[in-house]
Short mmCIF file of C-alpha atoms in Angstrom, two decimals:
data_model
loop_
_atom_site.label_atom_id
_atom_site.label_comp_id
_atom_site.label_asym_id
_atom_site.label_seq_id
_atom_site.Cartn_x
_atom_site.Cartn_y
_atom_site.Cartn_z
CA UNK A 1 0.00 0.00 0.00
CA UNK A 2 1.24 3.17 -1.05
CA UNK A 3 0.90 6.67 1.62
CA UNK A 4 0.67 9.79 0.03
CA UNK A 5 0.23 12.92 2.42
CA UNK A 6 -0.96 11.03 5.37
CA UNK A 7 -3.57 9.42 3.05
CA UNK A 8 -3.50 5.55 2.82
CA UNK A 9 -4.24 4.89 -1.18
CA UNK A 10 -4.58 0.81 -1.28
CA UNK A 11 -3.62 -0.57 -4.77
CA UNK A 12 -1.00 1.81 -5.56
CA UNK A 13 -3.27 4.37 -7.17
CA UNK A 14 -1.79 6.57 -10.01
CA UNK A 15 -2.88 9.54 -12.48
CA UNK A 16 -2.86 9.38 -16.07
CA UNK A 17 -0.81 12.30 -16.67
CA UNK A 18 2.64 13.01 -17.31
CA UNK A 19 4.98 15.40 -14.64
CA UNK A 20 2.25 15.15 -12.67
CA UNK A 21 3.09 16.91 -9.00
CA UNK A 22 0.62 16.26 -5.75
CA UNK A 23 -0.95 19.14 -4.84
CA UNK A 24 1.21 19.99 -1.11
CA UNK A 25 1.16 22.94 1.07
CA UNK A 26 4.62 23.89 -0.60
CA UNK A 27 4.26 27.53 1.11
CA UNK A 28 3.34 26.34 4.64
CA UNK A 29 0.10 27.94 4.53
CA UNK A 30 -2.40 27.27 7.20
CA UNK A 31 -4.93 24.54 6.37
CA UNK A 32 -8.94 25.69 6.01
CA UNK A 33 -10.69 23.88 8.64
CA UNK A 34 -13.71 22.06 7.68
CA UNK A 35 -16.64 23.48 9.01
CA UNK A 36 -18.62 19.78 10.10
CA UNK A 37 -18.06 16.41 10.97
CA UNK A 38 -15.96 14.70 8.65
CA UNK A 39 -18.72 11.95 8.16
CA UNK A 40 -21.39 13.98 8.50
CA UNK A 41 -24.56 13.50 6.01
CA UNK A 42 -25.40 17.15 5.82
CA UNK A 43 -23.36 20.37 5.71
CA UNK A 44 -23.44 22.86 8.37
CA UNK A 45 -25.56 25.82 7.82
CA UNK A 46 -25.68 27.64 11.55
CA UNK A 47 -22.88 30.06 10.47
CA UNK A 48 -22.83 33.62 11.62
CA UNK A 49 -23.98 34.28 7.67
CA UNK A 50 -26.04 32.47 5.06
CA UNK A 51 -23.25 33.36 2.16
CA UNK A 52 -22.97 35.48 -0.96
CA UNK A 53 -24.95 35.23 -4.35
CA UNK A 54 -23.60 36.37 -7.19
CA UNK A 55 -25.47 37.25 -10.03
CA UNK A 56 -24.87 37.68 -13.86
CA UNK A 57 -27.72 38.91 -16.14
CA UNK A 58 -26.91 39.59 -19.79
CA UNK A 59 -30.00 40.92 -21.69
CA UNK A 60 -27.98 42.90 -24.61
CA UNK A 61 -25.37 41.97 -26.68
CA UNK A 62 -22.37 43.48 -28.57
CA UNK A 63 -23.44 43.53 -32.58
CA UNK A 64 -20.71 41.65 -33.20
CA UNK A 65 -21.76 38.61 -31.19
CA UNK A 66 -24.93 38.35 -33.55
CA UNK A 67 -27.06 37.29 -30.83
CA UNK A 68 -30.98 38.78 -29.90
CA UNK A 69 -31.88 40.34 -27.09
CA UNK A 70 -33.15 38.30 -24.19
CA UNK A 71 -36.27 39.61 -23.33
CA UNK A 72 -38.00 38.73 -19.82
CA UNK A 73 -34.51 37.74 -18.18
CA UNK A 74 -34.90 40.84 -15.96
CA UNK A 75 -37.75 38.69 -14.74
CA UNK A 76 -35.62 35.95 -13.87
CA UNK A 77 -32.64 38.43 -12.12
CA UNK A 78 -35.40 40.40 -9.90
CA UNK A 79 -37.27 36.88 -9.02
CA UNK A 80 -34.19 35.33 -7.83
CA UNK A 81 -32.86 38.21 -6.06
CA UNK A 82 -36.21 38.16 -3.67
CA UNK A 83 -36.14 34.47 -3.40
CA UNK A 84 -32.30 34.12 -2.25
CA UNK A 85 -32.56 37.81 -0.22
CA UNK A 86 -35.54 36.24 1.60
CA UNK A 87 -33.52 32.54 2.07
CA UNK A 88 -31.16 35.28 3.90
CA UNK A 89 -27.98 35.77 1.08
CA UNK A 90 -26.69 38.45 0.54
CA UNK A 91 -27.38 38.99 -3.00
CA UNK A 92 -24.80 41.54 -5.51
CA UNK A 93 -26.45 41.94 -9.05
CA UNK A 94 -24.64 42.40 -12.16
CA UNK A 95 -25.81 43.57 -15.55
CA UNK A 96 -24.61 43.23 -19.16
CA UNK A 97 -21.16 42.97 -17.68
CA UNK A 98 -18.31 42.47 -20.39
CA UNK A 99 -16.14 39.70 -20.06
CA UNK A 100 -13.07 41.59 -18.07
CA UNK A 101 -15.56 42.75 -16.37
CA UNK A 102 -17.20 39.56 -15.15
CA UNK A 103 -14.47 38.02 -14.59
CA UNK A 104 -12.76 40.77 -12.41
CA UNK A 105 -15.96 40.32 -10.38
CA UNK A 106 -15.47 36.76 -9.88
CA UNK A 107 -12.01 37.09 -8.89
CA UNK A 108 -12.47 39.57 -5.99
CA UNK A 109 -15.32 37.20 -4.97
CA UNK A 110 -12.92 34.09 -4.43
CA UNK A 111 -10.66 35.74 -2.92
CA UNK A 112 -13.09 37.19 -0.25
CA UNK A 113 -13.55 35.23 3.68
CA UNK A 114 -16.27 32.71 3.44
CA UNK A 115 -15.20 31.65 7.11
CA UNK A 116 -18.51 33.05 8.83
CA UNK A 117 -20.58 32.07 5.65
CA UNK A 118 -22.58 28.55 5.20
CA UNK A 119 -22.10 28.73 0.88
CA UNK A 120 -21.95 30.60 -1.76
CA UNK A 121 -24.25 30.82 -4.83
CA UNK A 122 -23.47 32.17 -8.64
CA UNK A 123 -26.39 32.55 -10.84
CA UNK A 124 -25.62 32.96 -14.81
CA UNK A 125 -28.42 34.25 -17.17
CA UNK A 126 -27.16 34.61 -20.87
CA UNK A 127 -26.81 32.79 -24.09
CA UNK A 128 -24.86 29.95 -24.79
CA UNK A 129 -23.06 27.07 -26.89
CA UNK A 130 -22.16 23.84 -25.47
CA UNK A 131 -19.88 24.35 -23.12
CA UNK A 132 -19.84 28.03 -23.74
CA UNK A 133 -21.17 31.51 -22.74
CA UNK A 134 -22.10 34.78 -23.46
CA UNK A 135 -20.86 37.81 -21.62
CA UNK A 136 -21.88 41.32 -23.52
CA UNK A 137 -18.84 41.30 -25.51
CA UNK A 138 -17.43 37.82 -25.85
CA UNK A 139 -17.98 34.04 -25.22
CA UNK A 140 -16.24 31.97 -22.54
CA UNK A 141 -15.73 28.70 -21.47
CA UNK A 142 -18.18 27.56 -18.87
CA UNK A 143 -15.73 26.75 -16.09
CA UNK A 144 -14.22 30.01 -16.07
CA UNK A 145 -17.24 31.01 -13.97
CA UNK A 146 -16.34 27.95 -11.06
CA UNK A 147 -12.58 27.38 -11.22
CA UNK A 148 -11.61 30.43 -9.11
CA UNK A 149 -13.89 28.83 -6.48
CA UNK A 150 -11.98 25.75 -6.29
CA UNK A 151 -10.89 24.39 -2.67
CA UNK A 152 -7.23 25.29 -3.71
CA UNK A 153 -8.24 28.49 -4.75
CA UNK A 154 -10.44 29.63 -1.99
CA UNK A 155 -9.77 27.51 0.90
CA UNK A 156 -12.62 29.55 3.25
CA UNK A 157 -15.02 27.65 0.98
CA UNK A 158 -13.19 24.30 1.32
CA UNK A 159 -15.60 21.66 2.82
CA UNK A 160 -19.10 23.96 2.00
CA UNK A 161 -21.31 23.75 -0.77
CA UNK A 162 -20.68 26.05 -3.63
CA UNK A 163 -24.06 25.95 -5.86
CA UNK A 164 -23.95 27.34 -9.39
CA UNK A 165 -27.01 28.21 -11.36
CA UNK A 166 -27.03 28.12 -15.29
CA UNK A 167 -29.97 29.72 -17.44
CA UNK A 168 -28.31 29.12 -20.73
CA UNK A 169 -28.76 27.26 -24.12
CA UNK A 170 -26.21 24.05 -25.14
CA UNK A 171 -26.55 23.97 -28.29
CA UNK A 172 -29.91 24.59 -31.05
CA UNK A 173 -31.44 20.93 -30.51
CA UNK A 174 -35.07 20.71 -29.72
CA UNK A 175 -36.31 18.05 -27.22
CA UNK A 176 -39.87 17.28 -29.30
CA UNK A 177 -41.07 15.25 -25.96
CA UNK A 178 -43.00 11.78 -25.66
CA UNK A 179 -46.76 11.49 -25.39
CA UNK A 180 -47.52 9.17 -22.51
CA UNK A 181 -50.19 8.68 -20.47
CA UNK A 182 -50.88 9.62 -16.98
CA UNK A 183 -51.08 7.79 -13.95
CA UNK A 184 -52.37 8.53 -10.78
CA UNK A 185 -49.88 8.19 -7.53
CA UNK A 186 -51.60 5.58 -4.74
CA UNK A 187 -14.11 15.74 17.55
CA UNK A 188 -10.97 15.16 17.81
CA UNK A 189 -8.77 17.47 14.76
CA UNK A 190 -6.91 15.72 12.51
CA UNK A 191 -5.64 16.75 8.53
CA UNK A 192 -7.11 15.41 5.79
CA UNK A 193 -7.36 16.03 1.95
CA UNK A 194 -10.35 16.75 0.15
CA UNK A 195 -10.55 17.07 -4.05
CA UNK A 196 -10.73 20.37 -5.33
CA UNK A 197 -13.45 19.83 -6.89
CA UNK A 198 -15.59 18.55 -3.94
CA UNK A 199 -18.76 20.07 -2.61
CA UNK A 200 -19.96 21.53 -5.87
CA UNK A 201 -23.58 21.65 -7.47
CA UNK A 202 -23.79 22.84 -10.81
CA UNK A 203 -27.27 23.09 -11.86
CA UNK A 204 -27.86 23.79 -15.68
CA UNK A 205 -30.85 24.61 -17.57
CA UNK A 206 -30.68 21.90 -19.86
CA UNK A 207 -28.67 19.30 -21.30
CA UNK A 208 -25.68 19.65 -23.61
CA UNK A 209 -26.66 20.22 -27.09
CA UNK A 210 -30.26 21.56 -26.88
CA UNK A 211 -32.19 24.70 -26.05
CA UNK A 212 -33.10 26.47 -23.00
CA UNK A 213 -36.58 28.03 -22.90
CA UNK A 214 -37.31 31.56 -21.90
CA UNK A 215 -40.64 33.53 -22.30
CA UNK A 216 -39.95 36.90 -23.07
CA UNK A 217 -42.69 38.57 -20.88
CA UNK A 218 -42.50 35.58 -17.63
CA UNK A 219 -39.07 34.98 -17.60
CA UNK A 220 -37.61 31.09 -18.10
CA UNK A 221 -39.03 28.14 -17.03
CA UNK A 222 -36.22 26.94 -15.14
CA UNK A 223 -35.77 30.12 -13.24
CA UNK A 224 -39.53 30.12 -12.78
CA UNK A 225 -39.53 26.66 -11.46
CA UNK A 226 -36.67 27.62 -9.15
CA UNK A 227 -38.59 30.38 -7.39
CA UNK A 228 -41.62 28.48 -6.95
CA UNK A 229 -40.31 25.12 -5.75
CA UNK A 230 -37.50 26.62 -3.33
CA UNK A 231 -39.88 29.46 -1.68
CA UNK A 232 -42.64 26.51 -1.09
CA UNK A 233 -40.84 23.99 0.43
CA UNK A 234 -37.19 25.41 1.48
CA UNK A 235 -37.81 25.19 5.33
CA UNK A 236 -39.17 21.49 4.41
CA UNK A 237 -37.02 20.15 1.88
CA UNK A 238 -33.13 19.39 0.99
CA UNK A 239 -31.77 20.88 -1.98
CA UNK A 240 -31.39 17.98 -4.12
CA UNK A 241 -35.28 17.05 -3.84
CA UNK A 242 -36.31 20.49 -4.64
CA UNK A 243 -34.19 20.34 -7.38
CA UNK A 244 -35.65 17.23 -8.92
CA UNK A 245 -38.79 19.12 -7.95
CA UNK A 246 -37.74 21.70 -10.40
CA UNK A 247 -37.00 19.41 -12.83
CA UNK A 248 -40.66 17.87 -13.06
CA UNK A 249 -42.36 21.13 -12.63
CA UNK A 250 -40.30 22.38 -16.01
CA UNK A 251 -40.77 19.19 -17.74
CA UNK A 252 -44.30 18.65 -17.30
CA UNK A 253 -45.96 22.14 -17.17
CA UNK A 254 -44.18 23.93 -19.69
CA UNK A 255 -43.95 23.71 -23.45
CA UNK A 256 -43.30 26.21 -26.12
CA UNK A 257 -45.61 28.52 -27.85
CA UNK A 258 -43.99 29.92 -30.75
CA UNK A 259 -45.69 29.78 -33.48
CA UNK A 260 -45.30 29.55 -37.08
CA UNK A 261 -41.59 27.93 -36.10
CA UNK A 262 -40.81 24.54 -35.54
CA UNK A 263 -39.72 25.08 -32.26
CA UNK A 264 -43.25 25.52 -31.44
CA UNK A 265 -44.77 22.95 -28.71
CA UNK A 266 -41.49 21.40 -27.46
CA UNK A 267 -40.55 20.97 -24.53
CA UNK A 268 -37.26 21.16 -22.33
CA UNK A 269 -34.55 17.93 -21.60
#
């Protein structure tokens, strides 16, 4: 058996990746401390502070991007700014930002103290490709918008859920749906290493290579659904549930109504 850091690895694990270097505290720096129970099946949230929300709301669009105007995403920005600013976040807006700007803003954010703070959410609303998105003057990759809020990179959020929201298209496919009929329902410390990449939720619109619906006057229906599942049963509920919640409340009460195209009557992955 192989030990690497303190951490017993049976079998001799390896990467597969050249010049590959583990990822120690070359500097000395102090460790984060987790804020729970190692094997504990929930996170903490009695901090001193719920967290921070962050979020991006593109509406218009440089020329040169040659993309339209999303219409009824302000309804989306103001809906989840009273849902998560009742849940007790404090919530910073940003609109139309270009893409030094947005990611200047995301920078300062990970390098803030999340000590006294249970999570941390980031909300995107804009266009987008597979694996791509739209700031007002340029696209960029998806993960440019979660990296900087990787354990390594902001330890104070090491060990606590960091949630990302995505209202976004992936891609011009159109989910035509299946007709099917209903049915009715009868402490002792110690040092341990976590992945970076732990404690992440990233919650996306739809799936890779298809649409994401919006209604230009009502906002989208996977913002919608996330304001009206999470304010009726967040004092009841976990986040995962609501989420699948979400899920069947887009799936089965909305479909499109634009007619005259053939995206008209579809519905979302």
């Amino acid at each position: 058996m192989d030990a690497v850091d303190g951490n017993i690895c049976s079998g001799g694990d390896r990467v597969d990746a050249r010049d590959f270097e583990g990822g120690r505290n070359r500097n000395q720096e102090p460790l984060p401390s987790l804020s729970e129970y190692i094997d504990a099946d929930e996170y903490s949230m009695n901090h001193p502070r719920r967290g921070k929300v962050l979020i991006f709301n593109h509406k218009t669009f440089d020329d040169k991007l040659e993309v339209q105007l999303r219409r009824g995403t302000d309804v989306d920005r103001d809906k989840l700014r009273l849902l998560f600013g009742r849940l007790g976040f404090s919530v910073d807006v940003h609109d139309d930002l270009s893409f030094w700007q947005l990611r200047e803003t995301i920078h300062k954010a990970s390098r803030g103290d999340f000590t006294d703070s249970d999570c941390f959410v980031c909300i995107v609303l804009t266009h987008g490709d597979e694996g791509m998105l739209y700031s007002r003057d340029s696209k960029y990759r998806t993960d440019a918008i979660w990296t900087p809020f990787l354990g390594n990179v902001c330890p104070s959020l090491a060990g606590k859920p960091k949630l990302f929201f995505i209202q976004a298209c992936q891609g011009n496919g159109i989910d035509d749906g299946v007709l099917v009929t209903g049915r009715e329902a009868i402490d002792s410390q110690q040092v341990l290493k976590i992945p970076a990449h732990a404690d992440f939720l990233i919650a996306y619109s739809t799936v890779p290579g298809y649409y994401s619906w919006r209604n230009t006057s009502e906002g989208s229906w996977f913002v919608k659904g996330i304001y009206e599942i999470f304010s009726r049963y967040h004092q009841t509920t976990d986040l995962l549930s609501m989420l699948t919640k979400v899920n069947h409340f887009v799936a089965y009460n909305c479909i499109s109504n634009v007619p005259a195209d053939q995206r008209d009557r579809k519905s979302v992955v």
